Backbone as CSV, one residue per row, in Angstrom:
resi,resn,N_x,N_y,N_z,CA_x,CA_y,CA_z,C_x,C_y,C_z
1,MET,0.349,-7.619,23.099,-0.192,-7.577,21.810,-1.472,-8.451,21.678
2,ASP,-2.404,-7.681,20.586,-3.399,-8.133,20.590,-3.587,-9.427,19.697
3,LYS,-4.467,-10.448,20.335,-4.483,-12.040,19.330,-4.740,-11.352,18.012
4,ILE,-4.529,-12.013,16.713,-4.608,-11.409,15.182,-6.218,-11.554,15.135
5,HIS,-7.103,-12.504,15.885,-8.535,-12.001,15.818,-8.969,-10.745,16.146
6,GLU,-8.289,-10.420,17.199,-9.224,-8.934,17.959,-8.196,-7.855,17.264
7,ARG,-7.484,-7.977,16.720,-6.295,-6.695,16.024,-7.066,-6.003,14.870
8,LEU,-6.824,-4.586,15.184,-7.918,-3.689,14.440,-7.707,-3.852,13.043
9,GLU,-6.701,-4.422,12.004,-6.742,-4.719,10.845,-7.734,-6.061,10.364
10,THR,-7.605,-7.158,10.857,-8.611,-8.242,11.508,-10.314,-7.542,11.448
11,GLY,-10.403,-7.030,12.171,-11.901,-6.040,12.824,-12.124,-5.141,11.570
12,ILE,-11.129,-4.802,10.353,-11.530,-3.708,9.414,-12.234,-4.540,8.085
13,LEU,-11.215,-6.154,7.929,-11.687,-6.975,7.037,-12.919,-7.440,7.081
14,LEU,-13.403,-7.605,8.248,-14.449,-8.168,8.326,-15.819,-7.305,8.543
15,ALA,-15.307,-5.995,8.615,-16.217,-5.047,9.024,-16.583,-4.552,7.195
16,ILE,-15.634,-5.138,6.317,-16.122,-4.666,5.222,-17.074,-5.771,4.394
17,ALA,-17.006,-6.681,5.123,-17.279,-8.260,4.575,-18.589,-7.870,5.068
18,GLY,-18.693,-7.692,6.018,-20.144,-7.346,6.812,-21.012,-6.136,5.891
19,GLY,-20.702,-5.020,5.733,-21.320,-3.929,4.863,-21.390,-4.641,3.592
20,PHE,-20.399,-5.242,3.084,-20.456,-5.852,1.314,-21.571,-6.706,1.316
21,LEU,-22.374,-7.223,2.308,-22.830,-8.414,1.784,-24.264,-7.949,2.259
22,ASP,-24.434,-6.969,3.542,-25.743,-6.078,3.236,-26.340,-5.654,2.302
23,ALA,-25.161,-5.155,1.494,-25.625,-4.473,0.187,-25.734,-5.402,-1.334
24,TYR,-25.149,-6.588,-1.059,-25.425,-7.279,-1.950,-26.711,-7.984,-1.839
25,THR,-26.945,-8.283,-0.424,-28.236,-8.948,-0.870,-29.506,-8.350,-0.366
26,TYR,-29.341,-7.105,-0.164,-30.585,-6.073,-0.569,-30.821,-5.865,-1.670
27,ILE,-29.477,-5.734,-2.646,-29.614,-5.443,-4.122,-30.178,-6.608,-4.876
28,THR,-29.521,-7.687,-4.882,-30.015,-8.683,-5.607,-30.642,-9.950,-5.030
29,ARG,-30.891,-10.166,-3.820,-32.351,-10.756,-3.039,-33.210,-9.993,-2.459
30,GLY,-34.256,-9.079,-3.137,-35.647,-8.837,-2.925,-35.109,-8.044,-1.603
31,GLY,-34.265,-6.906,-1.481,-35.066,-6.137,-0.034,-34.382,-6.628,1.069
32,VAL,-33.445,-7.916,1.286,-33.739,-8.588,2.589,-32.146,-8.161,3.032
33,PHE,-32.142,-7.593,4.291,-30.708,-7.639,4.918,-30.182,-8.916,5.468
34,ALA,-29.223,-9.759,4.796,-28.501,-10.876,5.231,-27.873,-10.845,6.803
35,TYR,-27.053,-9.464,6.893,-26.324,-9.289,8.442,-27.095,-8.640,8.917
36,ALA,-27.748,-7.626,8.785,-28.159,-6.328,9.625,-30.089,-6.858,10.520
37,GLN,-29.739,-8.063,10.908,-31.603,-8.466,11.455,-32.424,-7.659,12.165
38,THR,-31.350,-6.059,12.408,-32.497,-5.429,13.300,-33.607,-4.936,12.098
39,GLY,-33.325,-4.494,10.489,-33.805,-4.055,9.796,-34.945,-5.230,9.466
40,ASN,-34.496,-6.486,9.585,-35.610,-7.416,9.210,-36.834,-7.455,10.151
41,MET,-36.366,-7.351,11.276,-36.934,-7.530,12.344,-38.126,-6.067,12.395
42,VAL,-37.589,-4.754,11.925,-38.742,-3.578,11.402,-39.868,-4.089,10.610
43,LEU,-39.104,-4.692,9.865,-39.929,-5.107,8.214,-40.985,-6.304,8.276
44,LEU,-40.797,-7.149,9.322,-41.244,-8.020,9.573,-42.455,-7.796,10.320
45,SER,-42.261,-7.041,11.619,-42.942,-6.155,12.481,-44.488,-5.295,11.221
46,MET,-43.804,-4.791,10.538,-44.564,-3.795,9.671,-45.366,-4.856,9.028
47,ARG,-45.122,-5.732,8.448,-45.567,-6.581,7.270,-46.611,-7.419,8.083
48,PHE,-46.577,-7.870,9.517,-47.173,-8.536,10.383,-48.706,-7.631,10.817
49,THR,-48.172,-6.391,11.065,-49.314,-5.303,11.676,-50.211,-5.331,10.318
50,ARG,-49.916,-4.959,9.109,-50.508,-4.849,8.189,-51.294,-6.391,7.922
51,GLY,-51.056,-7.269,8.613,-51.824,-8.753,7.785,-51.217,-9.357,6.604
52,GLU,-49.877,-8.942,6.512,-49.258,-9.547,5.358,-48.524,-10.735,5.705
53,TRP,-48.895,-11.764,5.862,-48.349,-12.967,6.785,-47.372,-13.303,5.776
54,THR,-47.898,-13.526,4.403,-46.729,-14.083,3.346,-45.208,-13.604,3.624
55,GLN,-45.596,-12.265,3.289,-44.527,-11.516,3.455,-43.651,-11.642,4.994
56,ALA,-44.590,-11.334,5.779,-43.848,-11.176,7.561,-42.830,-12.396,7.210
57,LEU,-43.241,-13.593,6.679,-42.526,-14.966,6.796,-41.291,-14.504,6.170
58,TYR,-41.458,-14.082,4.968,-40.429,-13.572,4.394,-38.935,-12.931,4.960
59,TYR,-39.522,-12.297,6.014,-38.215,-11.881,6.828,-38.378,-12.573,7.954
60,PHE,-38.910,-13.351,8.381,-39.143,-14.143,9.747,-37.590,-15.548,9.461
61,VAL,-37.790,-15.796,7.812,-36.713,-16.951,7.764,-35.374,-16.573,8.132
62,PRO,-34.870,-15.303,7.485,-33.580,-14.896,7.707,-32.960,-14.990,9.097
63,ILE,-34.172,-14.441,9.969,-33.908,-14.200,11.595,-33.677,-15.551,11.871
64,THR,-34.537,-16.248,11.517,-34.462,-17.754,12.229,-32.646,-18.652,11.789
65,ALA,-32.832,-18.192,10.722,-31.667,-18.872,9.699,-30.170,-17.696,10.899
66,PHE,-30.297,-16.662,11.412,-29.405,-16.053,11.872,-28.955,-16.778,13.334
67,THR,-30.302,-17.211,14.028,-30.560,-17.340,15.592,-29.468,-19.195,15.097
68,ILE,-29.848,-20.037,14.256,-29.270,-21.325,14.113,-27.995,-21.152,14.107
69,GLY,-27.265,-20.063,13.270,-25.642,-19.596,12.821,-25.323,-19.438,14.278
70,ILE,-25.861,-18.958,15.427,-25.267,-18.381,16.621,-25.223,-19.710,17.321
71,ILE,-26.182,-20.536,17.015,-26.156,-21.806,18.048,-25.075,-22.656,17.459
72,VAL,-24.911,-23.349,16.281,-23.889,-23.906,15.564,-22.577,-23.288,15.876
73,THR,-22.257,-22.179,15.952,-21.146,-21.260,16.505,-20.660,-21.794,17.666
74,GLU,-21.847,-21.723,18.505,-21.236,-22.079,20.206,-21.137,-23.542,19.886
75,TYR,-21.580,-24.393,19.094,-21.150,-25.688,19.132,-19.918,-26.272,18.749
76,ILE,-19.532,-25.223,17.731,-18.161,-25.489,17.261,-17.062,-25.117,18.242
77,SER,-17.171,-23.615,18.600,-16.494,-23.755,20.188,-16.225,-24.819,20.727
78,ARG,-17.868,-25.241,21.339,-17.222,-25.775,22.346,-16.599,-27.371,21.919
79,VAL,-16.566,-27.825,20.511,-16.261,-28.880,20.089,-14.514,-28.822,20.171
80,CYS,-14.305,-27.612,19.951,-12.657,-27.482,19.593,-12.183,-26.873,20.529
81,ALA,-12.946,-26.773,21.787,-12.654,-26.166,23.092,-11.185,-26.658,23.272
82,ALA,-10.538,-27.736,22.699,-9.195,-28.769,23.288,-8.248,-27.889,22.133
83,GLN,-8.534,-26.976,21.261,-7.403,-26.667,20.051,-7.080,-25.446,21.058
84,ARG,-5.822,-24.851,21.018,-5.673,-23.857,21.396,-5.651,-22.732,20.519
85,GLY,-5.848,-21.381,20.790,-5.769,-20.385,20.219,-7.646,-20.199,19.279
86,ASP,-6.756,-19.768,18.160,-8.029,-19.689,16.963,-8.516,-20.710,16.307
87,GLY,-7.924,-21.989,16.857,-8.529,-23.270,16.011,-9.774,-22.748,15.548
88,TRP,-10.752,-22.892,16.567,-12.294,-22.828,15.952,-12.727,-21.404,15.118
89,ARG,-12.222,-20.628,15.399,-12.571,-19.522,14.458,-12.196,-19.816,12.852
90,ARG,-11.011,-20.486,12.674,-10.287,-20.775,11.207,-11.896,-21.796,10.997
91,VAL,-12.203,-22.502,11.417,-12.860,-23.697,11.478,-14.714,-22.866,10.875
92,VAL,-14.721,-21.735,11.494,-15.794,-20.677,10.998,-15.525,-20.162,9.610
93,LEU,-14.744,-19.381,9.782,-13.843,-18.587,8.382,-13.886,-19.652,7.277
94,GLY,-13.425,-20.509,7.431,-13.420,-21.593,6.523,-14.922,-21.997,5.554
95,VAL,-15.699,-22.249,6.718,-17.279,-22.398,6.290,-17.813,-21.331,5.825
96,ASP,-17.641,-20.592,6.311,-18.339,-18.949,5.328,-17.354,-18.489,4.324
97,ALA,-16.399,-19.230,3.777,-15.760,-19.076,2.673,-16.667,-19.758,1.779
98,ALA,-16.680,-21.158,1.748,-17.135,-22.070,1.475,-18.604,-21.564,0.890
99,ILE,-19.120,-21.565,1.954,-20.812,-20.714,1.607,-20.916,-19.998,0.637
100,LEU,-19.957,-18.793,0.890,-20.051,-17.488,-0.122,-19.693,-18.305,-1.685
101,LEU,-18.837,-19.204,-2.071,-18.240,-19.569,-3.082,-19.511,-20.225,-3.512
102,VAL,-20.172,-20.619,-2.532,-21.281,-21.620,-3.330,-22.485,-20.719,-3.583
103,ILE,-22.264,-19.913,-3.272,-23.849,-18.918,-3.026,-23.707,-18.277,-4.620
104,GLY,-22.475,-17.752,-5.067,-21.987,-17.093,-6.374,-21.950,-18.055,-7.475
105,LEU,-22.341,-19.372,-6.997,-22.617,-20.873,-8.137,-24.175,-20.650,-8.522
106,LEU,-24.916,-20.112,-7.791,-26.250,-20.257,-7.947,-26.862,-19.404,-8.693
107,PRO,-27.781,-19.737,-9.574,-28.458,-18.824,-10.568,-29.434,-17.842,-10.158
108,ALA,-30.047,-17.255,-10.891,-31.294,-16.199,-10.292,-32.183,-17.150,-9.801
109,SER,-32.268,-17.906,-10.538,-33.362,-18.751,-10.477,-33.987,-19.311,-9.172
110,VAL,-32.883,-19.392,-8.390,-32.795,-20.094,-7.022,-33.885,-19.086,-6.163
111,PRO,-35.039,-19.632,-5.728,-35.186,-18.506,-4.626,-34.869,-17.554,-3.933
112,ASN,-35.344,-16.247,-3.795,-34.604,-15.153,-2.618,-34.394,-15.856,-1.644
113,PRO,-35.575,-16.834,-0.973,-35.449,-16.955,0.832,-34.182,-17.663,0.781
114,VAL,-33.667,-18.868,-0.080,-32.793,-19.864,-0.014,-31.426,-19.467,0.189
115,VAL,-31.166,-18.072,-0.612,-29.785,-17.587,-0.444,-29.548,-16.704,0.873
116,THR,-30.789,-15.775,0.787,-30.684,-14.861,2.219,-30.639,-15.410,3.445
117,VAL,-31.183,-16.844,3.401,-30.869,-17.732,4.715,-29.869,-18.279,4.669
118,THR,-29.030,-18.826,3.684,-27.606,-19.256,3.780,-27.152,-18.115,4.076
119,ILE,-26.852,-16.885,3.804,-26.004,-16.013,3.934,-26.530,-15.532,5.416
120,SER,-27.533,-15.271,5.989,-27.731,-14.897,7.651,-26.970,-15.724,8.369
121,PHE,-27.005,-17.093,7.738,-26.506,-18.555,8.750,-25.171,-17.998,9.003
122,ALA,-24.284,-17.680,7.822,-22.889,-17.405,7.617,-22.590,-16.279,8.381
123,SER,-23.557,-15.214,8.158,-23.414,-13.858,9.191,-23.128,-13.855,10.602
124,ALA,-24.185,-14.821,10.918,-24.488,-14.964,12.691,-22.942,-16.236,13.171
125,MET,-22.346,-16.855,12.320,-21.078,-17.564,12.493,-20.020,-16.698,12.788
126,GLN,-19.854,-15.341,12.095,-18.856,-14.494,11.727,-19.300,-13.516,12.890
127,TYR,-20.246,-12.910,13.255,-20.899,-12.162,14.187,-20.344,-12.524,15.548
128,ASN,-20.628,-14.211,15.592,-20.524,-14.703,16.770,-18.723,-15.083,17.432
129,SER,-18.643,-15.189,16.559,-16.892,-15.531,16.532,-16.097,-14.244,16.593
130,PHE,-16.373,-13.041,16.519,-15.245,-12.075,16.113,-16.051,-10.861,17.218
131,ARG,-15.574,-10.833,18.329,-16.641,-10.190,18.938,-15.783,-8.878,20.125
132,LYS,-14.256,-9.004,19.792,-13.677,-7.920,20.375,-12.357,-7.680,19.258
133,VAL,-12.324,-6.021,19.324,-11.538,-5.569,18.292,-10.397,-4.504,19.643
134,SER,-9.028,-5.016,19.645,-8.143,-4.163,20.466,-8.582,-4.253,21.982
135,GLY,-9.210,-5.143,21.971,-9.925,-5.502,23.524,-11.060,-4.515,23.535
136,LEU,-11.739,-4.128,22.834,-13.364,-3.770,22.733,-13.846,-4.556,22.138
137,PRO,-15.582,-4.773,22.732,-16.297,-5.134,22.279,-16.842,-4.393,21.021
138,TYR,-17.325,-5.039,20.054,-17.685,-4.584,18.656,-18.174,-5.604,17.963
139,ALA,-19.035,-5.294,16.861,-19.396,-5.713,15.811,-19.299,-5.905,14.352
140,THR,-19.534,-6.785,13.889,-18.717,-6.549,12.207,-19.754,-6.787,11.533
141,THR,-20.895,-6.838,11.671,-22.060,-7.027,10.902,-23.207,-5.878,11.058
142,MET,-22.654,-4.566,12.115,-23.701,-3.895,11.894,-23.116,-3.032,12.973
143,CYS,-23.637,-1.154,12.951,-23.141,-0.526,13.101,-23.769,0.571,14.369
144,THR,-24.952,0.009,15.032,-25.575,0.920,15.655,-24.638,1.062,17.110
145,GLY,-24.457,-0.447,17.761,-23.773,-0.386,18.553,-22.178,-0.176,18.828
146,ASN,-21.336,0.023,17.571,-20.404,0.285,17.484,-20.553,1.950,17.383
147,LEU,-21.390,2.418,16.900,-21.370,4.045,17.048,-21.956,4.630,17.967
148,ARG,-22.340,3.854,18.749,-23.019,4.187,20.886,-21.459,4.345,20.993
149,SER,-20.756,3.385,21.063,-19.478,2.928,21.599,-18.313,3.974,21.011
150,ALA,-18.357,4.354,19.479,-17.514,5.304,19.161,-17.182,6.839,19.969
151,VAL,-19.029,7.286,19.740,-19.530,8.413,20.616,-19.047,8.846,22.408
152,ASP,-19.515,7.480,22.535,-19.092,7.582,23.920,-17.591,7.725,24.547
153,GLN,-16.860,6.857,24.098,-15.282,6.949,24.051,-14.630,8.415,23.746
154,LEU,-15.464,8.684,22.582,-15.385,10.287,22.403,-15.520,11.052,23.305
155,CYS,-16.726,11.363,23.547,-17.119,12.006,25.099,-16.072,12.255,26.223
156,ARG,-15.525,11.103,26.597,-14.397,10.692,27.574,-13.369,11.177,27.268
157,TRP,-13.003,11.321,25.705,-11.742,11.791,25.367,-11.721,13.208,25.494
158,TRP,-12.870,13.710,25.381,-13.194,14.997,24.832,-13.468,15.898,26.611
159,PHE,-14.057,15.255,27.156,-14.495,15.791,28.870,-13.689,15.263,30.017
160,ASP,-13.396,14.145,29.836,-12.359,13.472,30.565,-10.311,13.545,30.472
161,HIS,-10.329,14.000,29.115,-9.193,14.068,28.501,-8.895,12.485,29.116
162,ASP,-9.212,11.672,28.548,-8.779,10.437,28.642,-8.451,9.673,27.102
163,GLY,-7.045,9.662,27.525,-6.302,9.593,26.020,-6.636,8.171,25.184
164,GLN,-6.673,7.272,25.987,-6.862,5.633,26.076,-8.337,5.852,25.522
165,ALA,-9.516,6.719,25.952,-10.455,6.821,25.224,-10.513,7.232,23.655
166,GLY,-9.541,8.059,23.628,-9.515,8.719,22.161,-9.222,7.894,21.174
167,LYS,-8.462,6.996,21.587,-7.688,5.667,20.388,-9.005,4.701,20.577
168,ASN,-9.956,4.276,21.819,-10.657,3.274,21.597,-12.022,3.828,20.740
169,SER,-12.013,5.289,20.440,-12.918,5.927,19.664,-12.675,6.023,18.368
170,PHE,-11.353,6.165,18.118,-10.850,6.045,16.501,-10.871,4.613,16.294
171,HIS,-10.733,3.275,17.068,-10.938,2.247,16.192,-12.452,1.748,16.207
172,TYR,-13.194,2.337,16.690,-14.719,2.051,16.308,-15.005,2.826,15.244
173,PHE,-14.554,4.057,15.157,-14.941,4.852,13.958,-14.406,4.339,12.800
174,CYS,-12.967,3.570,12.844,-12.224,2.845,11.767,-13.286,1.952,11.456
175,ILE,-13.690,0.935,12.179,-14.838,-0.327,12.051,-15.799,0.461,11.075
176,ILE,-16.602,1.580,11.449,-18.120,2.020,11.296,-17.509,2.365,9.488
177,PHE,-16.415,3.211,9.533,-15.691,3.655,8.427,-15.915,2.442,7.225
178,TYR,-15.066,1.685,7.589,-14.772,0.395,6.611,-16.233,-0.396,5.965
179,PHE,-16.848,-0.464,7.356,-18.206,-0.674,6.586,-19.036,-0.173,6.059
180,CYS,-18.845,1.225,6.097,-19.633,1.760,5.148,-18.850,1.482,3.707
181,VAL,-17.532,1.259,3.889,-16.510,1.098,2.602,-17.002,-0.249,1.946
182,GLY,-17.389,-1.105,2.807,-17.693,-2.409,1.918,-19.013,-2.425,1.625
183,ALA,-19.818,-1.657,2.419,-21.462,-1.177,1.472,-21.294,-0.589,0.292
184,ALA,-20.167,0.246,0.149,-20.095,0.916,-1.008,-19.485,-0.411,-2.316
185,LEU,-18.533,-0.972,-1.734,-18.026,-1.785,-2.515,-19.134,-2.866,-2.911
186,GLY,-19.714,-3.295,-2.010,-20.671,-4.412,-2.445,-21.938,-3.996,-3.462
187,THR,-22.323,-2.761,-3.269,-23.029,-1.930,-4.522,-22.445,-2.038,-5.556
188,ALA,-21.281,-1.726,-5.831,-20.579,-1.410,-7.036,-20.197,-2.650,-7.967
189,CYS,-19.713,-3.530,-6.887,-19.635,-5.058,-7.439,-20.464,-5.691,-7.865
190,THR,-21.761,-5.391,-6.854,-22.988,-5.860,-7.547,-23.158,-5.872,-8.757
191,GLN,-23.203,-4.236,-9.654,-23.508,-3.389,-10.326,-22.428,-4.001,-11.647
192,TRP,-21.452,-4.259,-11.260,-20.569,-4.871,-12.344,-20.638,-6.402,-12.590
193,TRP,-20.358,-7.199,-11.731,-20.649,-8.775,-11.807,-21.874,-9.587,-11.291
194,GLY,-23.120,-8.540,-10.806,-23.958,-9.315,-10.929,-24.003,-10.175,-9.443
195,LEU,-24.640,-11.507,-9.620,-24.617,-12.460,-8.450,-23.313,-12.680,-8.009
196,ARG,-22.359,-12.906,-9.102,-21.166,-13.602,-8.861,-20.177,-12.517,-7.525
197,ALA,-20.787,-11.225,-7.462,-19.883,-10.538,-6.779,-19.501,-11.046,-5.234
198,VAL,-20.528,-11.888,-5.010,-20.277,-12.699,-3.759,-18.977,-12.984,-3.615
199,TRP,-18.240,-13.887,-4.491,-17.234,-14.032,-4.760,-15.779,-13.631,-4.079
200,ALA,-16.253,-11.957,-3.995,-15.001,-11.133,-3.221,-15.097,-11.096,-2.020
201,CYS,-15.962,-11.696,-1.491,-16.092,-11.896,-0.210,-15.734,-13.158,0.729
202,SER,-15.749,-14.343,-0.470,-15.465,-15.329,-0.147,-13.908,-15.131,-0.117
203,LEU,-12.986,-14.673,-1.086,-11.805,-14.645,-1.126,-11.366,-13.576,0.211
204,LEU,-11.870,-12.427,0.407,-11.801,-12.051,1.989,-11.826,-12.682,2.974
205,MET,-12.794,-13.933,3.329,-12.876,-14.412,4.283,-11.521,-15.543,4.295
206,ALA,-11.155,-15.647,2.967,-9.983,-16.840,2.758,-8.918,-16.239,3.246
207,LEU,-8.950,-14.496,2.962,-7.513,-13.999,3.085,-7.502,-13.636,5.010
208,ILE,-8.496,-13.452,5.726,-8.531,-13.358,7.007,-7.968,-14.968,7.690
209,LEU,-8.653,-16.094,7.275,-8.551,-16.862,7.542,-6.683,-17.593,7.502
210,GLU,-6.093,-17.405,6.033,-4.596,-17.748,5.661,-4.039,-16.698,7.160
211,ARG,-4.505,-15.169,7.206,-3.937,-14.731,8.627,-3.850,-15.398,9.746
212,LEU,-4.945,-15.383,10.032,-4.877,-16.584,11.317,-4.089,-17.912,11.682
213,ARG,-3.880,-18.730,9.765,-3.343,-19.757,10.046,-1.705,-19.433,10.305
214,ARG,-1.155,-18.445,9.453,0.240,-17.707,9.541,0.511,-17.680,11.012
215,GLN,-0.201,-17.009,11.639,-0.453,-16.418,12.990,-0.115,-17.731,14.377
216,SER,-0.693,-18.766,13.930,-1.131,-19.912,14.625,0.750,-20.695,14.519
217,ARG,0.586,-20.618,13.336,2.084,-21.279,12.776,3.599,-20.655,13.804
218,MET,3.197,-19.170,13.407,4.488,-18.438,14.006,4.310,-18.704,15.908
219,GLU,2.977,-18.857,16.221,3.078,-18.881,17.860,3.484,-20.308,17.804
220,ASP,3.419,-21.450,17.222,3.230,-22.883,17.419,5.210,-22.855,17.718
221,ALA,5.772,-22.286,16.327,7.186,-22.014,16.236,7.961,-21.223,17.540
222,GLN,7.379,-20.376,17.985,7.590,-19.790,19.339,7.725,-20.759,20.354
223,GLU,6.523,-21.255,20.537,6.762,-22.366,21.560,7.459,-23.695,21.634
224,GLN,7.690,-23.946,20.509,8.525,-24.950,20.158,9.901,-24.630,20.600
225,LYS,10.456,-23.226,20.335,11.707,-22.627,20.894,12.142,-22.773,21.969
226,ARG,10.548,-22.319,23.017,10.626,-22.268,24.107,10.798,-23.527,25.207
227,ASP,10.306,-24.603,24.272,10.134,-25.760,24.860,10.323,-26.811,23.592
228,PRO,11.646,-27.224,23.534,11.833,-28.012,22.423,11.358,-29.684,22.268
229,GLN,10.983,-29.681,23.746,10.273,-31.212,24.101,8.620,-31.375,23.485
230,LYS,8.069,-30.103,23.127,6.825,-29.954,22.284,6.955,-29.932,21.033
231,ALA,8.358,-29.902,20.381,8.370,-30.084,19.120,8.182,-31.400,18.257
């Protein structure tokens, strides 16, 4: 059985969060993608080529924040290496949930780069902490690689009659579909609730965190049954 952080349902929830926050930041914070750094890199290059240095810097900042988020996640994973299972991933989810909660409290007067930088940092932590679904490498914050993998597995199923490849393709397409669902929800919720819509993602992160906690408690209980001396 897959570990809970690699299960399809966990990947779906994270993909919803990824699509939601990309739509949220694009709509509310000046057309910047907090999650999809590829888009920011394209816009950065366009501005740079046109000599629009200030605007180029505007897109460079979330890219830098994303990079720092990766570094921090790697640090957390090493510091928590002594903990078994998903301990460090729970730390990451807790930090992300708290960050998004605070973002929802900020007024519109707060400069857009402050918000996009903070969300980019949180997105990097999520992206770097959850890398597999059902044993397959995937991304929770973007779809290009997932789409390539989905079609690749589909071709293997179609041409090579590989049943497992068909299941793998289905998992990838599920992640892509729910990423789009998240983007649609992000658009709708932002229209309804404005800047406070980000709280929906904070709640979603908290839900995933609670799922990991429950699984950890169940595993601890099973371990104690097998070895009462560890109780």
